PDB file of C-alpha atoms in Angstrom:
ATOM      1  CA  UNK A   1       3.026  -4.921 -14.680  1.00 91.00           C
ATOM      2  CA  UNK A   2       1.003  -4.599 -11.488  1.00 97.00           C
ATOM      3  CA  UNK A   3      -0.510  -1.149 -10.992  1.00 97.00           C
ATOM      4  CA  UNK A   4      -1.542  -0.076  -7.504  1.00 97.00           C
ATOM      5  CA  UNK A   5      -4.234   2.585  -7.445  1.00 95.00           C
ATOM      6  CA  UNK A   6      -3.082   4.347  -4.318  1.00 90.00           C
ATOM      7  CA  UNK A   7      -5.236   6.858  -2.455  1.00 84.00           C
ATOM      8  CA  UNK A   8      -3.590   9.078   0.125  1.00 81.00           C
ATOM      9  CA  UNK A   9      -4.658   8.401   3.735  1.00 75.00           C
ATOM     10  CA  UNK A  10      -5.973   4.969   2.840  1.00 82.00           C
ATOM     11  CA  UNK A  11      -5.371   1.293   3.424  1.00 90.00           C
ATOM     12  CA  UNK A  12      -3.291   0.777   0.297  1.00 93.00           C
ATOM     13  CA  UNK A  13       0.054   1.184   2.111  1.00 95.00           C
ATOM     14  CA  UNK A  14      -0.286  -2.384   3.313  1.00 96.00           C
ATOM     15  CA  UNK A  15      -0.628  -3.659  -0.260  1.00 97.00           C
ATOM     16  CA  UNK A  16       2.575  -1.840  -1.131  1.00 97.00           C
ATOM     17  CA  UNK A  17       4.201  -3.511   1.884  1.00 98.00           C
ATOM     18  CA  UNK A  18       3.241  -6.947   0.560  1.00 98.00           C
ATOM     19  CA  UNK A  19       4.551  -6.126  -2.908  1.00 98.00           C
ATOM     20  CA  UNK A  20       7.840  -4.951  -1.423  1.00 98.00           C
ATOM     21  CA  UNK A  21       8.061  -8.031   0.806  1.00 98.00           C
ATOM     22  CA  UNK A  22       7.565 -10.225  -2.276  1.00 98.00           C
ATOM     23  CA  UNK A  23      10.034  -8.067  -4.234  1.00 97.00           C
ATOM     24  CA  UNK A  24       7.544  -7.647  -7.074  1.00 98.00           C
ATOM     25  CA  UNK A  25       7.717  -4.816  -9.562  1.00 97.00           C
ATOM     26  CA  UNK A  26       4.762  -2.444  -9.549  1.00 97.00           C
ATOM     27  CA  UNK A  27       3.730   1.046 -10.545  1.00 96.00           C
ATOM     28  CA  UNK A  28       1.896   3.558  -8.378  1.00 95.00           C
ATOM     29  CA  UNK A  29      -1.111   5.467  -9.658  1.00 94.00           C
ATOM     30  CA  UNK A  30      -1.639   8.127  -6.993  1.00 90.00           C
ATOM     31  CA  UNK A  31      -4.948   9.819  -6.151  1.00 89.00           C
ATOM     32  CA  UNK A  32      -5.533  12.765  -3.816  1.00 84.00           C
ATOM     33  CA  UNK A  33      -8.553  13.110  -1.545  1.00 81.00           C
ATOM     34  CA  UNK A  34     -10.913  16.035  -1.993  1.00 74.00           C
ATOM     35  CA  UNK A  35      -9.776  18.819   0.324  1.00 69.00           C
ATOM     36  CA  UNK A  36     -13.278  19.513   1.661  1.00 72.00           C
ATOM     37  CA  UNK A  37     -15.035  16.144   1.699  1.00 68.00           C
ATOM     38  CA  UNK A  38     -11.941  13.947   2.189  1.00 71.00           C
ATOM     39  CA  UNK A  39     -13.514  11.534  -0.304  1.00 77.00           C
ATOM     40  CA  UNK A  40     -11.697   9.779  -3.121  1.00 80.00           C
ATOM     41  CA  UNK A  41     -11.846  11.541  -6.505  1.00 79.00           C
ATOM     42  CA  UNK A  42     -14.322  10.352  -9.126  1.00 85.00           C
ATOM     43  CA  UNK A  43     -11.402   9.371 -11.356  1.00 89.00           C
ATOM     44  CA  UNK A  44     -10.833   6.314  -9.167  1.00 88.00           C
ATOM     45  CA  UNK A  45     -14.215   4.981 -10.345  1.00 90.00           C
ATOM     46  CA  UNK A  46     -12.697   4.496 -13.788  1.00 92.00           C
ATOM     47  CA  UNK A  47     -10.722   1.626 -12.306  1.00 92.00           C
ATOM     48  CA  UNK A  48     -13.417   0.209 -10.007  1.00 92.00           C
ATOM     49  CA  UNK A  49     -17.099   1.258  -9.850  1.00 93.00           C
ATOM     50  CA  UNK A  50     -17.021   1.858  -6.080  1.00 91.00           C
ATOM     51  CA  UNK A  51     -14.094   4.261  -6.355  1.00 88.00           C
ATOM     52  CA  UNK A  52     -12.345   2.832  -3.307  1.00 88.00           C
ATOM     53  CA  UNK A  53      -8.688   2.119  -2.595  1.00 90.00           C
ATOM     54  CA  UNK A  54      -6.742  -0.103  -2.630  1.00 94.00           C
ATOM     55  CA  UNK A  55      -7.339  -1.494  -6.089  1.00 96.00           C
ATOM     56  CA  UNK A  56      -4.777  -3.241  -8.234  1.00 97.00           C
ATOM     57  CA  UNK A  57      -4.769  -4.007 -11.917  1.00 97.00           C
ATOM     58  CA  UNK A  58      -2.671  -6.850 -13.242  1.00 97.00           C
ATOM     59  CA  UNK A  59      -3.044  -7.328 -16.966  1.00 95.00           C
ATOM     60  CA  UNK A  60      -6.725  -8.029 -17.579  1.00 95.00           C
ATOM     61  CA  UNK A  61      -7.502  -8.446 -13.886  1.00 96.00           C
ATOM     62  CA  UNK A  62      -8.820  -5.774 -11.537  1.00 97.00           C
ATOM     63  CA  UNK A  63      -8.839  -6.755  -7.870  1.00 97.00           C
ATOM     64  CA  UNK A  64     -10.321  -4.683  -5.034  1.00 96.00           C
ATOM     65  CA  UNK A  65     -10.563  -5.222  -1.248  1.00 96.00           C
ATOM     66  CA  UNK A  66      -7.361  -5.615   0.751  1.00 96.00           C
ATOM     67  CA  UNK A  67      -7.978  -9.228   1.769  1.00 97.00           C
ATOM     68  CA  UNK A  68      -8.809 -10.279  -1.775  1.00 97.00           C
ATOM     69  CA  UNK A  69      -5.737  -8.466  -3.115  1.00 98.00           C
ATOM     70  CA  UNK A  70      -3.492 -10.155  -0.552  1.00 98.00           C
ATOM     71  CA  UNK A  71      -4.953 -13.555  -1.453  1.00 97.00           C
ATOM     72  CA  UNK A  72      -4.541 -12.864  -5.169  1.00 98.00           C
ATOM     73  CA  UNK A  73      -0.929 -11.736  -4.915  1.00 98.00           C
ATOM     74  CA  UNK A  74       0.123 -14.597  -2.658  1.00 98.00           C
ATOM     75  CA  UNK A  75      -1.657 -17.257  -4.700  1.00 96.00           C
ATOM     76  CA  UNK A  76      -0.304 -15.955  -7.999  1.00 97.00           C
ATOM     77  CA  UNK A  77       3.152 -14.714  -7.025  1.00 97.00           C
ATOM     78  CA  UNK A  78       3.853 -15.767  -3.455  1.00 97.00           C
ATOM     79  CA  UNK A  79       5.460 -19.147  -4.108  1.00 95.00           C
ATOM     80  CA  UNK A  80       4.721 -20.090  -0.515  1.00 94.00           C
ATOM     81  CA  UNK A  81       6.059 -16.869   0.982  1.00 96.00           C
ATOM     82  CA  UNK A  82       4.232 -14.705   3.538  1.00 97.00           C
ATOM     83  CA  UNK A  83       1.813 -17.450   4.557  1.00 96.00           C
ATOM     84  CA  UNK A  84       1.940 -20.645   6.592  1.00 96.00           C
ATOM     85  CA  UNK A  85       1.888 -24.061   5.004  1.00 94.00           C
ATOM     86  CA  UNK A  86      -1.459 -25.872   4.903  1.00 92.00           C
ATOM     87  CA  UNK A  87       0.363 -28.677   6.732  1.00 94.00           C
ATOM     88  CA  UNK A  88       0.707 -26.394   9.769  1.00 95.00           C
ATOM     89  CA  UNK A  89      -2.988 -26.514  10.581  1.00 96.00           C
ATOM     90  CA  UNK A  90      -2.944 -24.266  13.666  1.00 95.00           C
ATOM     91  CA  UNK A  91      -0.993 -21.516  11.907  1.00 96.00           C
ATOM     92  CA  UNK A  92      -3.110 -21.853   8.761  1.00 96.00           C
ATOM     93  CA  UNK A  93      -6.346 -21.460  10.749  1.00 97.00           C
ATOM     94  CA  UNK A  94      -4.916 -18.449  12.625  1.00 96.00           C
ATOM     95  CA  UNK A  95      -3.808 -16.943   9.328  1.00 97.00           C
ATOM     96  CA  UNK A  96      -7.277 -17.178   7.780  1.00 97.00           C
ATOM     97  CA  UNK A  97      -8.925 -15.842  10.940  1.00 98.00           C
ATOM     98  CA  UNK A  98      -6.788 -12.715  11.302  1.00 98.00           C
ATOM     99  CA  UNK A  99      -6.866 -12.039   7.555  1.00 97.00           C
ATOM    100  CA  UNK A 100     -10.656 -11.676   7.798  1.00 97.00           C
ATOM    101  CA  UNK A 101     -10.879 -10.312  11.347  1.00 98.00           C
ATOM    102  CA  UNK A 102      -9.080  -7.078  10.414  1.00 97.00           C
ATOM    103  CA  UNK A 103     -11.875  -5.791   8.175  1.00 96.00           C
ATOM    104  CA  UNK A 104     -14.741  -7.883   9.525  1.00 96.00           C
ATOM    105  CA  UNK A 105     -14.444  -7.092  13.249  1.00 96.00           C
ATOM    106  CA  UNK A 106     -11.841  -4.452  14.064  1.00 97.00           C
ATOM    107  CA  UNK A 107     -12.113  -1.862  11.281  1.00 95.00           C
ATOM    108  CA  UNK A 108     -15.879  -1.287  11.678  1.00 94.00           C
ATOM    109  CA  UNK A 109     -15.245  -0.129  15.248  1.00 92.00           C
ATOM    110  CA  UNK A 110     -12.450   2.189  14.140  1.00 92.00           C
ATOM    111  CA  UNK A 111     -14.545   3.624  11.314  1.00 89.00           C
ATOM    112  CA  UNK A 112     -17.429   4.273  13.710  1.00 84.00           C
ATOM    113  CA  UNK A 113     -15.003   5.920  16.119  1.00 84.00           C
ATOM    114  CA  UNK A 114     -13.755   8.194  13.327  1.00 79.00           C
ATOM    115  CA  UNK A 115     -17.268   9.038  12.128  1.00 76.00           C
ATOM    116  CA  UNK A 116     -18.560   9.924  15.595  1.00 71.00           C
ATOM    117  CA  UNK A 117     -15.482  12.017  16.325  1.00 74.00           C
ATOM    118  CA  UNK A 118     -16.194  14.048  13.196  1.00 72.00           C
ATOM    119  CA  UNK A 119     -19.924  14.615  13.847  1.00 72.00           C
ATOM    120  CA  UNK A 120     -19.454  17.608  16.207  1.00 65.00           C
ATOM    121  CA  UNK A 121     -16.919  19.180  13.840  1.00 73.00           C
ATOM    122  CA  UNK A 122     -19.273  18.877  10.866  1.00 73.00           C
ATOM    123  CA  UNK A 123     -22.452  19.989  12.671  1.00 73.00           C
ATOM    124  CA  UNK A 124     -23.978  23.499  12.457  1.00 75.00           C
ATOM    125  CA  UNK A 125     -22.846  25.621  15.409  1.00 71.00           C
ATOM    126  CA  UNK A 126     -26.340  25.727  16.926  1.00 72.00           C
ATOM    127  CA  UNK A 127     -26.387  21.975  17.522  1.00 74.00           C
ATOM    128  CA  UNK A 128     -22.678  21.400  18.157  1.00 73.00           C
ATOM    129  CA  UNK A 129     -23.195  20.909  21.929  1.00 73.00           C
ATOM    130  CA  UNK A 130     -25.934  18.338  21.280  1.00 73.00           C
ATOM    131  CA  UNK A 131     -23.867  16.588  18.619  1.00 67.00           C
ATOM    132  CA  UNK A 132     -20.863  16.468  20.942  1.00 76.00           C
ATOM    133  CA  UNK A 133     -22.993  15.014  23.723  1.00 75.00           C
ATOM    134  CA  UNK A 134     -24.293  12.251  21.456  1.00 74.00           C
ATOM    135  CA  UNK A 135     -20.823  11.550  20.111  1.00 72.00           C
ATOM    136  CA  UNK A 136     -19.271  11.382  23.572  1.00 74.00           C
ATOM    137  CA  UNK A 137     -22.024   9.119  24.881  1.00 75.00           C
ATOM    138  CA  UNK A 138     -21.735   6.627  22.006  1.00 73.00           C
ATOM    139  CA  UNK A 139     -17.971   6.597  22.373  1.00 77.00           C
ATOM    140  CA  UNK A 140     -17.976   6.145  26.139  1.00 79.00           C
ATOM    141  CA  UNK A 141     -20.786   3.597  26.431  1.00 79.00           C
ATOM    142  CA  UNK A 142     -20.241   1.514  23.303  1.00 84.00           C
ATOM    143  CA  UNK A 143     -17.163   2.153  21.195  1.00 86.00           C
ATOM    144  CA  UNK A 144     -14.506   2.523  23.902  1.00 89.00           C
ATOM    145  CA  UNK A 145     -15.495  -0.656  25.819  1.00 92.00           C
ATOM    146  CA  UNK A 146     -15.724  -2.668  22.607  1.00 94.00           C
ATOM    147  CA  UNK A 147     -12.383  -1.429  21.354  1.00 95.00           C
ATOM    148  CA  UNK A 148     -10.749  -2.145  24.708  1.00 96.00           C
ATOM    149  CA  UNK A 149     -12.031  -5.721  24.559  1.00 97.00           C
ATOM    150  CA  UNK A 150     -10.646  -6.194  21.054  1.00 97.00           C
ATOM    151  CA  UNK A 151      -7.265  -4.655  21.873  1.00 98.00           C
ATOM    152  CA  UNK A 152      -6.882  -6.895  24.924  1.00 98.00           C
ATOM    153  CA  UNK A 153      -7.711  -9.893  22.742  1.00 98.00           C
ATOM    154  CA  UNK A 154      -5.153  -8.897  20.096  1.00 98.00           C
ATOM    155  CA  UNK A 155      -2.514  -8.073  22.695  1.00 98.00           C
ATOM    156  CA  UNK A 156      -2.852 -11.507  24.312  1.00 98.00           C
ATOM    157  CA  UNK A 157      -2.442 -13.235  20.965  1.00 98.00           C
ATOM    158  CA  UNK A 158       0.661 -11.216  20.128  1.00 98.00           C
ATOM    159  CA  UNK A 159       2.143 -11.810  23.584  1.00 97.00           C
ATOM    160  CA  UNK A 160       1.869 -15.536  22.972  1.00 96.00           C
ATOM    161  CA  UNK A 161       2.772 -15.657  19.270  1.00 95.00           C
ATOM    162  CA  UNK A 162       4.840 -12.570  18.424  1.00 94.00           C
ATOM    163  CA  UNK A 163       2.933 -11.996  15.204  1.00 97.00           C
ATOM    164  CA  UNK A 164      -0.427 -13.088  13.847  1.00 97.00           C
ATOM    165  CA  UNK A 165       0.416 -16.259  11.922  1.00 96.00           C
ATOM    166  CA  UNK A 166       3.179 -17.828   9.888  1.00 94.00           C
ATOM    167  CA  UNK A 167       6.465 -16.252   8.796  1.00 94.00           C
ATOM    168  CA  UNK A 168       7.057 -12.538   9.223  1.00 97.00           C
ATOM    169  CA  UNK A 169       5.440 -10.680   7.636  1.00 97.00           C
ATOM    170  CA  UNK A 170       2.552 -12.949   6.739  1.00 98.00           C
ATOM    171  CA  UNK A 171      -0.472 -11.785   4.798  1.00 98.00           C
ATOM    172  CA  UNK A 172      -2.335 -11.713   8.112  1.00 98.00           C
ATOM    173  CA  UNK A 173       0.310  -9.429   9.652  1.00 98.00           C
ATOM    174  CA  UNK A 174       0.058  -7.170   6.634  1.00 98.00           C
ATOM    175  CA  UNK A 175      -3.739  -7.096   6.772  1.00 98.00           C
ATOM    176  CA  UNK A 176      -3.691  -6.302  10.494  1.00 98.00           C
ATOM    177  CA  UNK A 177      -1.077  -3.585  10.096  1.00 98.00           C
ATOM    178  CA  UNK A 178      -3.414  -0.758   9.080  1.00 96.00           C
ATOM    179  CA  UNK A 179      -5.977  -1.000  11.900  1.00 96.00           C
ATOM    180  CA  UNK A 180      -3.247  -1.290  14.528  1.00 97.00           C
ATOM    181  CA  UNK A 181      -1.286   1.598  13.056  1.00 97.00           C
ATOM    182  CA  UNK A 182      -4.560   3.551  13.066  1.00 94.00           C
ATOM    183  CA  UNK A 183      -5.034   2.795  16.766  1.00 95.00           C
ATOM    184  CA  UNK A 184      -1.435   3.798  17.497  1.00 95.00           C
ATOM    185  CA  UNK A 185      -2.026   7.134  15.746  1.00 92.00           C
ATOM    186  CA  UNK A 186      -4.838   8.180  18.084  1.00 89.00           C
ATOM    187  CA  UNK A 187      -4.118   6.612  21.467  1.00 92.00           C
ATOM    188  CA  UNK A 188      -1.359   5.387  23.736  1.00 94.00           C
ATOM    189  CA  UNK A 189      -0.464   1.706  23.543  1.00 97.00           C
ATOM    190  CA  UNK A 190       1.048   1.658  27.016  1.00 96.00           C
ATOM    191  CA  UNK A 191      -1.536  -0.886  28.173  1.00 97.00           C
ATOM    192  CA  UNK A 192      -0.938  -3.016  25.075  1.00 98.00           C
ATOM    193  CA  UNK A 193       2.823  -3.627  24.917  1.00 98.00           C
ATOM    194  CA  UNK A 194       2.614  -6.465  22.417  1.00 98.00           C
ATOM    195  CA  UNK A 195       0.633  -4.305  19.993  1.00 98.00           C
ATOM    196  CA  UNK A 196       3.151  -1.489  20.473  1.00 98.00           C
ATOM    197  CA  UNK A 197       5.971  -3.939  19.694  1.00 98.00           C
ATOM    198  CA  UNK A 198       4.112  -5.144  16.587  1.00 98.00           C
ATOM    199  CA  UNK A 199       3.663  -1.583  15.271  1.00 98.00           C
ATOM    200  CA  UNK A 200       7.327  -0.838  15.991  1.00 98.00           C
ATOM    201  CA  UNK A 201       8.328  -4.000  14.144  1.00 98.00           C
ATOM    202  CA  UNK A 202       6.409  -2.821  11.074  1.00 98.00           C
ATOM    203  CA  UNK A 203       8.210   0.517  11.089  1.00 96.00           C
ATOM    204  CA  UNK A 204      11.609  -1.206  11.331  1.00 98.00           C
ATOM    205  CA  UNK A 205      10.847  -3.707   8.569  1.00 98.00           C
ATOM    206  CA  UNK A 206      13.038  -3.152   5.499  1.00 98.00           C
ATOM    207  CA  UNK A 207      10.161  -3.714   3.064  1.00 98.00           C
ATOM    208  CA  UNK A 208       7.983  -1.198   4.945  1.00 98.00           C
ATOM    209  CA  UNK A 209      10.773   1.352   4.876  1.00 97.00           C
ATOM    210  CA  UNK A 210      10.941   0.978   1.095  1.00 97.00           C
ATOM    211  CA  UNK A 211       7.205   1.708   0.968  1.00 96.00           C
ATOM    212  CA  UNK A 212       7.694   4.919   2.952  1.00 96.00           C
ATOM    213  CA  UNK A 213      10.549   5.972   0.662  1.00 96.00           C
ATOM    214  CA  UNK A 214       8.404   5.433  -2.406  1.00 94.00           C
ATOM    215  CA  UNK A 215       4.902   6.465  -1.285  1.00 93.00           C
ATOM    216  CA  UNK A 216       5.586   8.622   1.765  1.00 93.00           C
ATOM    217  CA  UNK A 217       4.648   7.921   5.386  1.00 92.00           C
ATOM    218  CA  UNK A 218       1.278   6.476   6.285  1.00 92.00           C
ATOM    219  CA  UNK A 219      -1.230   9.095   7.421  1.00 86.00           C
ATOM    220  CA  UNK A 220      -4.759   8.512   8.631  1.00 78.00           C
ATOM    221  CA  UNK A 221      -8.091  10.070   7.636  1.00 66.00           C
ATOM    222  CA  UNK A 222      -8.885  12.929  10.001  1.00 56.00           C
ATOM    223  CA  UNK A 223      -5.201  13.793  10.523  1.00 53.00           C
TER     224      UNK A 223
END
């Protein structure tokens, strides 16, 4: 039996989506964030030393990191589903790119955006104005322009392809789901219609709806 160590307000919803898309049986082990620090509980470190989610256990195997989990599940149980054939070279290259781009390029920007948005809230009242000024400056001069560039890039790909690579939903679509849902939670996608359509497609997907029924709706850190 596959066990998914599922932390609220985390990236593990997308692993549940893949499991539902593959129609695999699994059990949820649910963890709650600390109310004050919003960090994962220490009990999660019993499964993996870093205490991060998602983590799955499958018999004697413990697999962490979303991309590695997606690769593991598709290689072991996918039977060719949710990924393009190696014979379709263009789709296969796109698939590998977007599978790694999600955490390697896009998520660091979103994490920085979240961290800087929280700095004024967490600062002592005497320096809140200074902290807000620093936060606003970093966001305006660096984070916002970078994120805009990335969202335009993603939107153009989706306009041309409809999804990221291969059959819907591919492992790349599933990996990209969390960062784009995170963007949709904090800003309008009016300028990025293809991204808006992609997020809407996730929400209408039958396998995703089963995830929501079982684990509840996806919520983001800071919400």
